[in-house]
GROMACS .gro file of C-alpha atoms in nm:
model
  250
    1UNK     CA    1   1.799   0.743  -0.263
    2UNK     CA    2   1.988   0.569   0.005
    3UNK     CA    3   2.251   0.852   0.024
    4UNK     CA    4   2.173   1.134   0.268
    5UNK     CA    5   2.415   1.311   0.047
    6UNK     CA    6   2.180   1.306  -0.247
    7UNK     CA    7   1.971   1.547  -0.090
    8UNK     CA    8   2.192   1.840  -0.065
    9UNK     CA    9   2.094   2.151  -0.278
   10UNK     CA   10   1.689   2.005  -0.274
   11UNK     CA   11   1.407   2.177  -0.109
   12UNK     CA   12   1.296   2.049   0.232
   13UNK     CA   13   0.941   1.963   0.084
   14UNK     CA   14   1.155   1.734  -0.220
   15UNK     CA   15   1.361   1.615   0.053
   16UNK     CA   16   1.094   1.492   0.301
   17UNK     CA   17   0.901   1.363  -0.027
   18UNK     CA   18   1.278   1.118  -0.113
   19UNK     CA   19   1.281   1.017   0.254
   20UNK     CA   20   0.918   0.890   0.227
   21UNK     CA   21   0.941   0.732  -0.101
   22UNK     CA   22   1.254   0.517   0.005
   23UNK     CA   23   1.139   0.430   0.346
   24UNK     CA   24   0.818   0.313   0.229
   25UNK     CA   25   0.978   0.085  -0.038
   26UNK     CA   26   1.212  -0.064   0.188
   27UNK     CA   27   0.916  -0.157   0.455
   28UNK     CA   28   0.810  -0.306   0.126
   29UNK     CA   29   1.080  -0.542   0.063
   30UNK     CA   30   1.105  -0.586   0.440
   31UNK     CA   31   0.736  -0.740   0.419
   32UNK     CA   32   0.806  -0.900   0.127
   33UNK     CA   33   1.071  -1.089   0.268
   34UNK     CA   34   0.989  -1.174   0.652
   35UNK     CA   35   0.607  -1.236   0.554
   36UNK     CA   36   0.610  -1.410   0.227
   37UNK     CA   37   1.017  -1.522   0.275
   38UNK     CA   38   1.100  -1.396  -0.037
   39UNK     CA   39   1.523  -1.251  -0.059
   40UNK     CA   40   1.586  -0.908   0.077
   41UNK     CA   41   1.683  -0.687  -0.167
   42UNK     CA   42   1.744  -0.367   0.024
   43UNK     CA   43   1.995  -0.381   0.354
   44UNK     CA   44   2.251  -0.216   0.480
   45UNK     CA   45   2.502  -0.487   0.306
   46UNK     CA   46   2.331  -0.369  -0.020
   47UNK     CA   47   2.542  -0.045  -0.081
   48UNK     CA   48   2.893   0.063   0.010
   49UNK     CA   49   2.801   0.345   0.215
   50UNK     CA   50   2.537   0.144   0.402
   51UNK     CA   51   2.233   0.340   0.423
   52UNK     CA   52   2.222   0.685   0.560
   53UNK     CA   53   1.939   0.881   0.463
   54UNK     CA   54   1.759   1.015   0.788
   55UNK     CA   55   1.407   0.933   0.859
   56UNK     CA   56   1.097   1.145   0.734
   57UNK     CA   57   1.055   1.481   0.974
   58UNK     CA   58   0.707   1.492   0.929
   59UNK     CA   59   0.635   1.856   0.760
   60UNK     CA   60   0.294   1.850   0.766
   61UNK     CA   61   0.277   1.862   1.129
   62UNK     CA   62   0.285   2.231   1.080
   63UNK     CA   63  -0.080   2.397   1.086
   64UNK     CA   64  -0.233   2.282   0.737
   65UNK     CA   65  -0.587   2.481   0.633
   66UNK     CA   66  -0.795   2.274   0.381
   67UNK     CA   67  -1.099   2.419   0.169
   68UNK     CA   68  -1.401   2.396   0.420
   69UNK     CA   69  -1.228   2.210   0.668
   70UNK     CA   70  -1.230   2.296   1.037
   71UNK     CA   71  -0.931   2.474   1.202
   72UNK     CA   72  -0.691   2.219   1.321
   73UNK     CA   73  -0.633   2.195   1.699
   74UNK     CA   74  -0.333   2.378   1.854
   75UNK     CA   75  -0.226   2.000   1.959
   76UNK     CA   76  -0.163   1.946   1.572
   77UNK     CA   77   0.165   2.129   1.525
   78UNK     CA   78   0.332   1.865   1.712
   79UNK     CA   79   0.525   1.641   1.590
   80UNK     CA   80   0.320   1.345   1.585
   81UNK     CA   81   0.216   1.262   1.305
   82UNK     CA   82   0.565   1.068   1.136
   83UNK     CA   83   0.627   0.894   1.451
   84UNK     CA   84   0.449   0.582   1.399
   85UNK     CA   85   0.635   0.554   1.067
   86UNK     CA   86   0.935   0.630   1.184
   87UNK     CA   87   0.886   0.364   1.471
   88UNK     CA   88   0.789   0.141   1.224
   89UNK     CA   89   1.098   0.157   0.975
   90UNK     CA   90   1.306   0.059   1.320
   91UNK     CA   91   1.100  -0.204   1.403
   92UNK     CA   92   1.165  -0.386   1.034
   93UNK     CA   93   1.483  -0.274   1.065
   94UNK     CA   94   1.556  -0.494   1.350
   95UNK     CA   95   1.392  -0.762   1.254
   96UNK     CA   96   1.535  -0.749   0.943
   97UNK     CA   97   1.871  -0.828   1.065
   98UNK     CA   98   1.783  -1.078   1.302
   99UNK     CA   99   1.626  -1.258   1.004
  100UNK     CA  100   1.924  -1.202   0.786
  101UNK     CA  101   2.169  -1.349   1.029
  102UNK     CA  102   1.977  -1.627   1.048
  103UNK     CA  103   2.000  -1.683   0.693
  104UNK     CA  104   2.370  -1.660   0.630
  105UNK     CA  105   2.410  -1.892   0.940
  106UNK     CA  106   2.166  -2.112   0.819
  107UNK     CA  107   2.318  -2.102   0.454
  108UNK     CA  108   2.685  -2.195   0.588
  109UNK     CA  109   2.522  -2.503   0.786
  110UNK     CA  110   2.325  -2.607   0.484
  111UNK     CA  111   2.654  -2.602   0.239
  112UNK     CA  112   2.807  -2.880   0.516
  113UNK     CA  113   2.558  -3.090   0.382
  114UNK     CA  114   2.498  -3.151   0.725
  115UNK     CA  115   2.155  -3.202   0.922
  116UNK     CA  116   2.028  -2.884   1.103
  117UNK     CA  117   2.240  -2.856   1.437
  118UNK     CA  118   2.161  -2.613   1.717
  119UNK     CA  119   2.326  -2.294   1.680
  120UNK     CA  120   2.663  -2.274   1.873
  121UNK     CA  121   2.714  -2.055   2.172
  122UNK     CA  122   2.898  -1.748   1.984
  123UNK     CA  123   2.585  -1.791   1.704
  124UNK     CA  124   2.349  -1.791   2.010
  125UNK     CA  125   2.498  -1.519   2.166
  126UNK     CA  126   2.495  -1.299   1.813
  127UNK     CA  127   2.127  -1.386   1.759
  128UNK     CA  128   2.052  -1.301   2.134
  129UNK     CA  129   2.202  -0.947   2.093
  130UNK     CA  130   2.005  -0.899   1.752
  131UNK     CA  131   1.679  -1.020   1.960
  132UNK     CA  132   1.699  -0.770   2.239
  133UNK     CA  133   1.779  -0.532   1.938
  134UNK     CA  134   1.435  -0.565   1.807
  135UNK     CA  135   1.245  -0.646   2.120
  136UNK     CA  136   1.371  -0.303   2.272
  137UNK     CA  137   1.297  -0.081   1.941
  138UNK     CA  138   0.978   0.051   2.074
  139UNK     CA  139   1.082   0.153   2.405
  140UNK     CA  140   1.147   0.490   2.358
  141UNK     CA  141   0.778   0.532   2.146
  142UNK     CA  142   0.579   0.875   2.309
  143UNK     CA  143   0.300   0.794   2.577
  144UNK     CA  144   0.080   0.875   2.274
  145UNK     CA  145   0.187   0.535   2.099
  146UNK     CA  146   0.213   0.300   2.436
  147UNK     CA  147  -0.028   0.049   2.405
  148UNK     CA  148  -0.237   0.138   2.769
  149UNK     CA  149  -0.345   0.470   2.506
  150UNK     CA  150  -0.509   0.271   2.288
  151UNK     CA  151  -0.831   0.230   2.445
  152UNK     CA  152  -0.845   0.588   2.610
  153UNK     CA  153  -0.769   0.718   2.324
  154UNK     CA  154  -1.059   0.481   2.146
  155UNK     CA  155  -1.310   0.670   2.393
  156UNK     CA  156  -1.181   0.966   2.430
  157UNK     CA  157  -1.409   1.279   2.348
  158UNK     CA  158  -1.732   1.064   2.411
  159UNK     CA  159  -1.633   0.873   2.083
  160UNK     CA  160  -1.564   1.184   1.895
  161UNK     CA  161  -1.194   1.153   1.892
  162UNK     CA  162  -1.025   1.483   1.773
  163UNK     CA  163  -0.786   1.478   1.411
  164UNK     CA  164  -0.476   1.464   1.627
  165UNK     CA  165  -0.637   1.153   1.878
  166UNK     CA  166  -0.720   0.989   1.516
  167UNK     CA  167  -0.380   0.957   1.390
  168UNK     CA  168  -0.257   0.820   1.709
  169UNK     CA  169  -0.482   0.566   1.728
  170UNK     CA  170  -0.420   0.466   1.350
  171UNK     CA  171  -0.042   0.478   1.392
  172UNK     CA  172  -0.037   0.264   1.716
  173UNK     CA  173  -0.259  -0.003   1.566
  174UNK     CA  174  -0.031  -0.036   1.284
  175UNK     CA  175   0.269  -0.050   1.496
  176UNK     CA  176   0.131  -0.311   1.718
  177UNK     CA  177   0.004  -0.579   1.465
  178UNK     CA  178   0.350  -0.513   1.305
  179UNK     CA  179   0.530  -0.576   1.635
  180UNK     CA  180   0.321  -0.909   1.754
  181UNK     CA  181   0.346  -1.020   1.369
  182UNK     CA  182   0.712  -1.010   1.370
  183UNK     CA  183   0.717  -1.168   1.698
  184UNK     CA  184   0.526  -1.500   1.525
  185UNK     CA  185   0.774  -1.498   1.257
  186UNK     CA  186   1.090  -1.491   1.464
  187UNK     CA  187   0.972  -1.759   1.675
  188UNK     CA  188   0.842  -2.017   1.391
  189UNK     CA  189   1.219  -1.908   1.266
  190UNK     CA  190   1.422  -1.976   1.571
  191UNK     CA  191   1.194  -2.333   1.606
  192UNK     CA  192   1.331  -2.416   1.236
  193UNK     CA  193   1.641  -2.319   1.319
  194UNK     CA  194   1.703  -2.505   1.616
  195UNK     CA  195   1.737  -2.227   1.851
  196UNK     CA  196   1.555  -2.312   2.118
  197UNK     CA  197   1.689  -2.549   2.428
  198UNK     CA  198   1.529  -2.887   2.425
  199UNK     CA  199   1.157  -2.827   2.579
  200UNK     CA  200   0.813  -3.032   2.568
  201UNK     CA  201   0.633  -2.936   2.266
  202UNK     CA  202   0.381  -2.770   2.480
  203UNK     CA  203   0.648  -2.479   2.588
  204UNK     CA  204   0.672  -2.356   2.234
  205UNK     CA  205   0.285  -2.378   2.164
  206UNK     CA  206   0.241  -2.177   2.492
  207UNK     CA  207   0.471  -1.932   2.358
  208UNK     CA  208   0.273  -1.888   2.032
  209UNK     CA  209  -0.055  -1.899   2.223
  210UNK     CA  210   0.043  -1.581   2.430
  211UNK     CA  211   0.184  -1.382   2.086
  212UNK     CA  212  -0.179  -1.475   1.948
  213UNK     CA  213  -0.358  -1.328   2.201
  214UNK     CA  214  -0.199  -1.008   2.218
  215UNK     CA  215  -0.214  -1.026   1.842
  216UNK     CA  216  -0.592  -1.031   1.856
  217UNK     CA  217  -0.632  -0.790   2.137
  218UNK     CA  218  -0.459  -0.529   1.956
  219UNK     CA  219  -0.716  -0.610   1.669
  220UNK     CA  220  -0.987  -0.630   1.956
  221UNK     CA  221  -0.949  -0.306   2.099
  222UNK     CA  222  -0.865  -0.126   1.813
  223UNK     CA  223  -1.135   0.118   1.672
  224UNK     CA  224  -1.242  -0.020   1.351
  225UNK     CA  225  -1.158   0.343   1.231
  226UNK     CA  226  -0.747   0.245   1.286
  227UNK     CA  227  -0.825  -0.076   1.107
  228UNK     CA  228  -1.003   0.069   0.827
  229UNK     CA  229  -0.774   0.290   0.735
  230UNK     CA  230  -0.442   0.071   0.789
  231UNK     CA  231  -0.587  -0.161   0.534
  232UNK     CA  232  -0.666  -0.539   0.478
  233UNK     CA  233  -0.322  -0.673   0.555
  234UNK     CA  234  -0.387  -0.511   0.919
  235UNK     CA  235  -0.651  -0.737   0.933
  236UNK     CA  236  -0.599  -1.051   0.691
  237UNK     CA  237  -0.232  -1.093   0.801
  238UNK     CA  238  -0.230  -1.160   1.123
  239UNK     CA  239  -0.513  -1.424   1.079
  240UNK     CA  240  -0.338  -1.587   0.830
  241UNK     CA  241   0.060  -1.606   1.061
  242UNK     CA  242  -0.245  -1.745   1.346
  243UNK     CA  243  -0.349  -2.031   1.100
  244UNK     CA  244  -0.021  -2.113   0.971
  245UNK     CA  245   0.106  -2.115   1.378
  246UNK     CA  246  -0.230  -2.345   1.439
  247UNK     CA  247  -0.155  -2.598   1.157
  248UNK     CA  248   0.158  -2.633   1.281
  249UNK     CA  249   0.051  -2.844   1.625
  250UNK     CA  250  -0.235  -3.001   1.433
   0.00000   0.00000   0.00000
């Protein structure tokens, strides 16, 4: 399912169906693995042909009737409603290699048998470019998904926020925690890993302070709607990455 290839000769509906069904199980293994460091099972290293299947089009974004539903706003045939997905996949992506690198480099250090030494400067500079990497994948998201929408688009329509608002909102909450989540992993990672320059302990917990708070404003100013609907973890999670960053300067 990797293989864009595979998909020649299928119908566009069985095609967009394969995308899905291997995008969603490698954000999966990507969660899996960054959250609960377990191995990574599906990268780019894993196959040959590295992996080329495109990313979901979003079909249903066409005009879609439903027994005794309403008729769908003429907003709704844009192509909205895959882009927080899509956004998503690159934002594990990214991280996803920075991560990996990190483990290979920390692997070859460990079989030295010697003790954890800073990273050298062409290691630095490799995890730098993997860093900007990820902290840049959501620049190009649509002024729909920027995070200054989230609250207009809370309140929009005196609270009555129309199908098309609704899935904005839901995508851009789950994109956030995702992002600010990430961003508490990679940092507890580059403290273990010695990538930091020498700084009083109060640096780091400053840094971790500020990727909390955005953390919980995205949760704050969220409509409970985008929570319930994203699910526990978009809740649970990022409470537990805050405890686990609080123990830590206990």
């Amino acid at each position: 399912m990797h293989d864009e290839d595979s998909l020649q000769g299928l119908t566009s509906l069985e095609v967009e169906f394969r995308r899905r069904a291997f995008w969603i199980t490698y954000l999966g293994d990507k969660s899996a693995a960054i959250l609960n460091n377990r191995p990574i099972t599906i990268h780019k290293y894993s196959f040959t042909s590295g992996i080329t299947i495109g990313y979901p089009t979003g079909i249903e974004d066409e005009t879609i009737l439903t027994p005794g539903g309403a008729l769908p706003d003429a907003e709704s045939t844009q192509k909205s409603f895959i882009t927080g997905l899509n956004a998503n996949i690159r934002l594990w992506q990214s991280a996803s290699d920075l991560l990996l690198e990190m483990r290979l480099l920390d692997s070859q250090k460990n079989g030295d048998l010697l003790p954890c030494q800073p990273p050298t400067a062409e290691e630095s500079h490799r995890l730098d470019h993997l860093y900007v990497l990820f902290a840049t994948s959501l620049d190009d998201l649509p002024s729909f998904l920027q995070y200054d929408q989230l609250m207009s688009n809370a309140n929009k329509d005196n609270h009555r926020p129309s199908r098309l608002t609704k899935l904005h909102i839901i995508q851009a909450a789950n994109v956030y925690v995702s992002l600010h989540c990430l961003k508490m992993v990679i940092t507890q990672k580059f403290e273990e890993f010695n990538y930091y320059p020498p700084a009083p302990n109060e640096m780091l917990l400053l840094r971790k302070t500020d990727i909390a708070r955005d953390l919980l404003r995205v949760i704050r100013d969220a409509p409970f709607l985008a929570l319930q609907i994203n699910g526990e973890p978009c809740v649970s999670l990022p409470f537990l990455l805050l405890s686990l960053s609080n123990d830590k300067f206990r």
